[in-house]
Coordinates of C-alpha atoms and ligand atoms in Angstrom, one line a residue:
X1 CA 36.6 -0.8 -9.7
X2 CA 33.4 -0.5 -11.7
X3 CA 30.3 0.3 -9.6
X4 CA 27.4 -2.1 -9.5
X5 CA 25.4 0.4 -11.6
X6 CA 28.2 0.4 -14.3
X7 CA 28.2 -3.4 -14.4
X8 CA 24.4 -3.4 -14.8
X9 CA 24.7 -0.9 -17.6
X10 CA 27.4 -3.1 -19.3
X11 CA 25.1 -6.1 -19.1
X12 CA 22.2 -4.1 -20.5
X13 CA 24.4 -3.1 -23.4
X14 CA 24.6 -6.8 -24.3
X15 CA 20.8 -7.1 -24.6
X16 CA 19.3 -6.0 -27.9
X17 CA 16.0 -4.2 -28.4
X18 CA 13.4 -5.4 -30.9
X19 CA 15.3 -3.6 -33.7
X20 CA 18.6 -5.2 -32.8
X21 CA 20.2 -2.1 -31.3
X22 CA 21.8 -2.4 -27.8
X23 CA 19.2 -1.6 -25.2
X24 CA 21.5 1.2 -23.8
X25 CA 21.5 2.9 -27.2
X26 CA 17.7 2.9 -27.6
X27 CA 17.2 6.0 -25.4
X28 CA 14.4 4.2 -23.7
X29 CA 15.9 3.4 -20.4
X30 CA 15.1 5.3 -17.2
X31 CA 17.8 6.1 -14.7
X32 CA 18.9 3.0 -12.9
X33 CA 18.4 2.8 -9.2
X34 CA 20.7 0.5 -7.4
X35 CA 20.2 0.0 -3.7
X36 CA 21.6 -2.7 -1.5
X37 CA 21.9 -5.2 -4.3
X38 CA 18.4 -4.4 -5.6
X39 CA 18.1 -2.9 -9.1
X40 CA 15.1 -0.9 -10.4
X41 CA 14.6 0.6 -13.8
X42 CA 12.0 1.1 -16.4
X43 CA 11.9 1.0 -20.2
X44 CA 9.6 3.5 -21.9
X45 CA 8.0 2.1 -25.1
X46 CA 5.3 2.9 -27.5
X47 CA 2.0 1.5 -26.4
X48 CA 1.5 -0.5 -29.6
X49 CA 4.9 -2.2 -29.3
X50 CA 4.5 -3.5 -25.8
X51 CA 4.3 -7.1 -27.0
X52 CA 7.7 -6.9 -28.8
X53 CA 9.3 -5.3 -25.7
X54 CA 8.1 -7.8 -23.2
X55 CA 10.6 -10.4 -24.3
X56 CA 13.3 -7.7 -24.2
X57 CA 12.3 -6.8 -20.7
X58 CA 12.6 -10.5 -19.7
X59 CA 16.0 -10.9 -21.3
X60 CA 17.2 -7.7 -19.6
X61 CA 16.0 -8.9 -16.2
X62 CA 17.8 -12.2 -16.7
X63 CA 21.0 -10.5 -17.8
X64 CA 21.1 -8.1 -14.8
X65 CA 20.2 -10.9 -12.4
X66 CA 23.5 -12.6 -13.4
X67 CA 25.6 -9.6 -12.3
X68 CA 27.5 -10.6 -9.1
X69 CA 26.2 -8.6 -6.2
X70 CA 22.7 -8.1 -7.6
X71 CA 20.1 -9.8 -5.4
X72 CA 16.9 -8.7 -7.1
X73 CA 15.9 -6.9 -10.3
X74 CA 12.8 -5.1 -11.2
X75 CA 12.4 -3.8 -14.8
X76 CA 9.1 -2.4 -15.8
X77 CA 7.7 -1.4 -19.2
X78 CA 6.2 2.0 -19.3
X79 CA 3.9 2.7 -22.2
X80 CA 3.6 6.3 -23.4
X81 CA 0.1 7.6 -23.7
X82 CA -1.1 7.7 -27.4
X83 CA -0.6 11.3 -28.6
X84 CA 2.3 11.7 -26.2
X85 CA 0.4 13.7 -23.7
X86 CA 3.2 13.7 -21.1
X87 CA 3.3 11.3 -18.1
X88 CA 2.7 7.6 -18.7
X89 CA -0.7 6.3 -17.6
X90 CA -0.8 3.5 -15.0
X91 CA -1.3 0.2 -16.7
X92 CA -4.8 -1.4 -16.8
X93 CA -3.0 -4.7 -16.5
X94 CA 0.2 -5.3 -14.6
X95 CA 3.3 -6.4 -16.4
X96 CA 3.8 -9.0 -13.7
X97 CA 1.8 -12.2 -14.1
X98 CA -1.3 -12.6 -11.9
X99 CA -1.7 -16.3 -12.4
X100 CA -4.8 -18.0 -11.2
X101 CA -6.8 -14.7 -11.2
X102 CA -10.4 -15.2 -10.7
X103 CA -13.2 -12.9 -11.9
X104 CA -14.6 -10.4 -9.4
X105 CA -18.2 -10.2 -10.4
X106 CA -19.8 -7.0 -11.3
X107 CA -16.8 -4.8 -11.1
X108 CA -16.9 -2.4 -14.1
X109 CA -13.5 -2.3 -15.7
X110 CA -12.2 -5.1 -13.5
X111 CA -12.9 -8.3 -15.3
X112 CA -10.2 -10.1 -13.4
X113 CA -9.5 -9.9 -9.7
X114 CA -5.9 -10.5 -8.6
X115 CA -5.0 -13.9 -7.1
X116 CA -4.8 -14.0 -3.3
X117 CA -1.5 -14.4 -1.4
X118 CA -1.1 -17.9 -0.2
X119 CA -1.3 -18.1 3.6
X120 CA -2.8 -14.7 4.0
X121 CA -6.5 -14.9 4.9
X122 CA -7.6 -11.3 4.4
X123 CA -6.0 -8.2 3.1
X124 CA -7.5 -4.8 4.0
X125 CA -6.5 -1.3 2.7
X126 CA -6.4 1.7 4.9
X127 CA -7.0 4.7 2.6
X128 CA -8.0 8.3 2.5
X129 CA -8.8 10.6 -0.3
X130 CA -6.6 13.4 1.2
X131 CA -3.0 13.2 2.4
X132 CA -1.9 13.9 5.9
X133 CA -5.1 12.8 7.7
X134 CA -3.3 10.2 9.8
X135 CA -3.8 7.2 7.5
X136 CA -0.4 5.6 8.4
X137 CA -0.9 6.3 12.1
X138 CA -4.3 4.6 12.0
X139 CA -3.0 1.7 9.8
X140 CA -0.2 0.9 12.3
X141 CA -2.4 1.2 15.4
X142 CA -5.2 -0.7 13.8
X143 CA -2.8 -3.5 12.9
X144 CA -1.6 -3.6 16.5
X145 CA -5.2 -3.6 17.7
X146 CA -5.9 -6.6 15.5
X147 CA -2.8 -8.2 17.0
X148 CA -4.3 -7.6 20.5
X149 CA -7.4 -9.5 19.4
X150 CA -5.1 -12.6 19.0
X151 CA -4.7 -12.4 15.2
X152 CA -1.5 -12.8 13.3
X153 CA -1.1 -9.5 11.5
X154 CA 1.2 -8.1 8.8
X155 CA 1.4 -4.5 7.5
X156 CA 2.5 -3.4 4.0
X157 CA 3.4 0.1 3.2
X158 CA 2.0 0.7 -0.3
X159 CA 3.0 4.3 -0.3
X160 CA 5.9 4.0 -2.7
X161 CA 6.4 7.7 -3.0
X162 CA 6.3 8.5 0.7
X163 CA 6.8 5.3 2.7
X164 CA 6.1 6.0 6.4
X165 CA 6.5 2.6 8.1
X166 CA 10.3 2.8 8.7
X167 CA 9.7 5.9 10.7
X168 CA 6.5 4.9 12.5
X169 CA 8.0 1.6 13.6
X170 CA 11.6 2.9 14.0
X171 CA 12.9 0.3 11.6
X172 CA 16.4 1.0 10.3
X173 CA 17.6 -2.5 9.4
X174 CA 17.2 -4.0 5.9
X175 CA 15.1 -7.2 5.3
X176 CA 17.1 -10.4 4.7
X177 CA 16.7 -12.4 1.6
X178 CA 15.6 -16.0 1.6
X179 CA 16.9 -18.3 -1.2
X180 CA 18.4 -15.4 -3.0
X181 CA 15.2 -13.8 -4.3
X182 CA 12.5 -13.7 -1.7
X183 CA 12.5 -11.2 1.1
X184 CA 11.7 -11.8 4.8
X185 CA 9.5 -9.2 6.4
X186 CA 10.8 -7.4 9.4
X187 CA 9.0 -8.2 12.6
X188 CA 8.2 -5.4 15.0
X189 CA 5.8 -5.5 18.0
X190 CA 4.6 -8.9 16.7
X191 CA 3.7 -7.5 13.2
X192 CA 5.3 -8.7 10.0
X193 CA 6.3 -5.4 8.2
X194 CA 7.4 -4.6 4.7
X195 CA 8.0 -1.2 3.1
X196 CA 9.8 0.0 0.0
X197 CA 11.4 2.4 2.5
X198 CA 13.5 -0.6 3.8
X199 CA 15.0 -1.1 0.3
X200 CA 15.8 2.4 -0.8
X201 CA 17.7 5.2 1.0
X202 CA 15.6 7.8 2.7
X203 CA 17.1 10.6 0.6
X204 CA 16.9 8.9 -2.8
X205 CA 14.5 10.9 -4.9
X206 CA 12.1 8.4 -6.3
X207 CA 10.6 9.3 -9.6
X208 CA 8.6 6.2 -10.3
X209 CA 6.3 5.8 -13.1
X210 CA 2.9 4.0 -12.9
X211 CA 4.1 0.5 -14.0
X212 CA 7.2 0.7 -11.8
X213 CA 5.1 1.4 -8.8
X214 CA 2.9 -1.5 -9.7
X215 CA 5.7 -3.9 -10.0
X216 CA 7.2 -2.7 -6.7
X217 CA 3.9 -3.3 -5.0
X218 CA 3.5 -6.7 -6.7
X219 CA 6.9 -7.7 -5.5
X220 CA 6.2 -6.6 -1.9
X221 CA 3.0 -8.6 -2.0
X222 CA 4.1 -11.7 -3.7
X223 CA 7.8 -12.0 -3.3
X224 CA 7.9 -11.6 0.5
X225 CA 7.7 -14.6 2.9
X226 CA 4.7 -13.3 4.7
X227 CA 4.0 -16.7 6.3
X228 CA 0.5 -17.4 7.7
X229 CA -1.4 -14.2 8.5
X230 CA -5.0 -13.7 9.5
X231 CA -4.9 -10.1 8.3
X232 CA -2.6 -8.0 6.2
X233 CA -3.1 -4.2 6.6
X234 CA -2.1 -2.2 3.5
X235 CA -1.2 1.5 4.1
X236 CA -2.3 3.0 0.8
X237 CA -0.9 6.2 -0.7
X238 CA -3.2 9.2 -0.4
X239 CA -5.6 10.1 -3.3
X240 CA -8.1 8.6 -5.5
X241 CA -6.4 9.0 -8.9
X242 CA -5.6 6.4 -11.5
X243 CA -2.6 5.1 -9.6
X244 CA -4.7 4.4 -6.5
X245 CA -7.5 2.9 -8.5
X246 CA -5.0 0.6 -10.2
X247 CA -3.6 -0.4 -6.8
X248 CA -7.0 -1.1 -5.4
X249 CA -7.5 -3.4 -8.4
X250 CA -4.2 -5.2 -8.2
X251 CA -4.2 -6.0 -4.5
X252 CA -6.6 -8.8 -3.6
X253 CA -8.5 -6.8 -1.0
X254 CA -11.2 -8.1 1.3
X255 CA -12.2 -4.6 2.4
X256 CA -11.1 -1.0 2.9
X257 CA -11.1 1.3 5.9
X258 CA -11.4 5.0 5.1
X259 CA -9.7 7.6 7.3
X260 CA -10.9 11.1 7.3
X261 CA -10.7 14.2 9.5
X262 CA -14.0 15.8 10.4
X263 CA -13.9 18.9 8.1
X264 CA -16.0 19.1 4.9
X265 CA -13.0 19.2 2.6
X266 CA -11.5 16.0 3.9
X267 CA -15.0 14.4 3.8
X268 CA -15.4 15.2 0.1
X269 CA -12.2 13.3 -0.5
X270 CA -13.3 10.4 1.8
X271 CA -16.5 10.2 -0.3
X272 CA -14.3 9.9 -3.4
X273 CA -12.3 7.1 -1.7
X274 CA -15.5 5.2 -0.9
X275 CA -16.6 5.6 -4.5
X276 CA -13.3 4.3 -5.8
X277 CA -13.4 1.1 -3.7
X278 CA -17.1 0.6 -4.7
X279 CA -16.1 0.9 -8.3
X280 CA -13.7 -2.0 -8.0
X281 CA -16.1 -3.9 -5.9
X282 CA -14.1 -3.8 -2.7
X283 CA -16.4 -3.6 0.4
X284 CA -15.9 -0.5 2.5
X285 CA -15.6 -1.8 6.1
X286 CA -16.1 1.7 7.5
X287 CA -14.9 5.2 8.2
X288 CA -12.6 6.3 11.0
X289 CA -12.7 9.9 12.1
X290 CA -9.2 10.9 13.0
X291 CA -8.1 14.1 14.8
X292 CA -11.6 14.3 16.0
X293 CA -11.5 16.3 19.2
X294 CA -8.6 17.9 20.9
X295 CA -8.5 17.4 24.7
X296 CA -6.0 19.8 26.2
X297 CA -3.4 17.8 28.2
X298 CA -3.1 20.6 30.7
X299 CA -6.7 21.6 31.5
X300 CA -8.7 18.8 30.0
X301 CA -10.9 21.2 28.0
X302 CA -12.3 19.7 24.7
X303 CA -12.0 21.7 21.5
X304 CA -13.3 20.6 18.2
X305 CA -10.5 22.0 16.1
X306 CA -11.6 20.5 12.8
X307 CA -15.2 20.2 13.8
X308 CA -16.5 16.9 15.2
X309 CA -18.9 14.2 14.1
X310 CA -18.7 14.9 10.4
X311 CA -17.4 11.5 9.5
X312 CA -20.1 9.8 11.5
X313 CA -22.8 11.7 9.6
X314 CA -21.1 11.0 6.4
X315 CA -20.9 7.2 7.2
X316 CA -24.7 7.2 8.0
X317 CA -25.4 9.1 4.8
X318 CA -23.4 6.7 2.6
X319 CA -24.6 3.6 4.4
X320 CA -21.2 2.4 5.6
X321 CA -20.2 1.5 9.2
X322 CA -18.7 4.2 11.4
X323 CA -15.7 2.6 13.1
X324 CA -14.7 5.2 15.7
X325 CA -13.3 8.5 16.6
X326 CA -9.6 9.1 17.4
X327 CA -8.9 12.4 19.1
X328 CA -6.2 14.8 18.1
X329 CA -3.7 14.0 20.9
X330 CA -0.2 15.0 21.4
X331 CA 0.6 11.6 22.8
X332 CA -0.5 10.0 19.5
X333 CA 1.6 12.4 17.4
X334 CA 4.7 12.1 19.6
X335 CA 4.6 8.3 19.8
X336 CA 3.9 7.9 16.1
X337 CA 6.7 10.2 15.1
X338 CA 9.2 8.6 17.4
X339 CA 8.4 5.1 16.2
X340 CA 6.7 3.9 19.3
X341 CA 3.0 3.5 18.3
X342 CA 0.6 4.1 21.1
X343 CA -1.1 0.7 21.0
X344 CA 2.3 -1.0 21.4
X345 CA 3.7 1.2 24.1
X346 CA 0.7 2.4 26.2
X347 CA -1.4 -0.8 26.3
X348 CA -3.7 0.5 29.1
X349 CA -4.1 4.0 27.8
X350 CA -7.4 5.5 26.6
X351 CA -6.1 5.9 23.0
X352 CA -5.2 2.2 22.8
X353 CA -8.7 1.3 23.8
X354 CA -10.1 3.4 21.0
X355 CA -7.9 1.7 18.4
X356 CA -8.7 -1.8 19.9
X357 CA -12.4 -1.0 19.6
X358 CA -11.9 0.1 15.9
X359 CA -10.0 -3.2 15.3
X360 CA -12.8 -5.2 16.8
X361 CA -15.3 -3.5 14.4
X362 CA -13.0 -4.1 11.5
X363 CA -12.8 -7.8 12.4
X364 CA -16.6 -7.9 12.7
X365 CA -16.9 -6.3 9.3
X366 CA -14.5 -8.8 7.8
X367 CA -16.4 -11.7 9.3
X368 CA -19.6 -10.4 7.8
X369 CA -18.0 -10.1 4.4
X370 CA -16.7 -13.7 4.5
X371 CA -20.0 -15.2 5.4
X372 CA -21.8 -16.7 2.4
X373 CA -24.8 -14.7 1.2
X374 CA -28.0 -16.1 2.5
X375 CA -29.9 -18.3 0.1
X376 CA -33.1 -16.8 -1.1
X377 CA -35.8 -19.3 -1.7
X378 CA -38.5 -18.2 -4.1
X379 CA -41.6 -20.2 -3.6
X380 CA -43.6 -21.1 -6.6
Ligands
ATP401 N1 -4.9 11.4 16.1 C1 -3.8 12.1 16.0 N2 -3.4 13.0 16.9 C2 -2.3 13.7 16.8 N3 -1.5 13.6 15.7 C3 -1.8 12.8 14.8 C4 -3.0 11.9 14.8 N4 -3.0 11.2 13.7 C5 -1.9 11.5 13.0 N5 -1.2 12.4 13.6 C6 0.0 13.1 13.1 O1 -0.3 13.7 11.9 C7 0.8 13.6 11.0 C8 0.3 12.9 9.7 O2 0.0 11.5 10.0 P1 0.2 10.3 9.1 O3 1.6 10.3 8.6 O4 -0.3 9.1 9.8 O5 -0.8 10.7 7.9 P2 -1.0 10.1 6.5 O6 -2.5 10.3 6.1 O7 -0.5 8.7 6.4 O8 -0.1 11.0 5.6 P3 0.4 10.8 4.1 O9 -0.8 11.3 3.3 O10 1.5 11.8 4.0 O11 0.7 9.4 3.9 C9 1.9 12.8 11.7 O12 2.8 13.7 12.3 C10 1.1 12.1 12.8 O13 1.9 11.8 14.0
MG402 MG1 1.0 7.9 5.2

């Protein structure tokens, strides 16, 4: 019996490229990833021929969608950089439509802001310039802290290359589809959760190009039944490169929370993160200092392993709110890594209080951002 991948290939062979050759003979197809009825692939094209290829992409998606057993299809166009300097650049505009986009004033290079998600009142990013500073841990516990304030909260794992939410929330099941095409988020501890990690096997090596990442993100934002949410927390991939900048532009963000450890190197990256969000006109709601102080669980002695207070000073210097300090605690690490986040499983503990206080400050910041600017009356 032919595998689903073979059937997809056979269908693609029936679609012709702009020059009439079968798509499979153009040498432009990426490897095809098939997982649980979901098909992902990209077509690499010359930047100046994107227009001709767009209709091919649409026909290819339609053809693959008709294969029995295929639930969803994502085919992205990848434009090679002029001069062929290696890897493809992330697109300035997504291949997926962003209908109803409204201009975000004053954002250089971002003439159009993406449309909001119906039913979702506010989307906030949790980001860091540097990897491994505890962004995903903070994102999950912040989302739970917002839940404890009585809000309806969702969390989206935008880290396509290294999704963490399946592990942090111990989710092993796969999301169900609604009406054949839309996905239902998985509900855990009262949070609506979506991650690319639910759709692909943990061991699958994901070599995704910029546009593919963007369409995966767009699908997780717009083709998921999020329902009515007060806040959606987006766990961003680390870094401040082109890919992150494009993401920050494509997600309709109300604000960003920056996570940093206290040492100088991490702070330099945090500064870059703040600059990136400012560039695309997304308000920075504040900085969280993570792994701030270590309190020995045996003797109670404090040690400032990575220094202490650096993020607070940096926040003051840059004129952004300081949201709080999360200590380096074995309990936080153990609970995070075993899928039982501290705010959900230790509701009366000291670390939960810290995350709830951070959540309260984030909500305050969001409320301030939503308030209309005061009218300035100039008297003649
Ligand atoms: N406050 C903390 N105390 C102790 N351990 C922590 C703390 N915050 C995070 N960790 C641990 O540090 C590791 C990295 O955390 P996490 O995965 O949240 O970081 P990240 O910034 O999202 O990483 P990546 O850049 O890979 O996405 C995990 O093992 C996590 O449990
Ligand atoms: Mg992470």
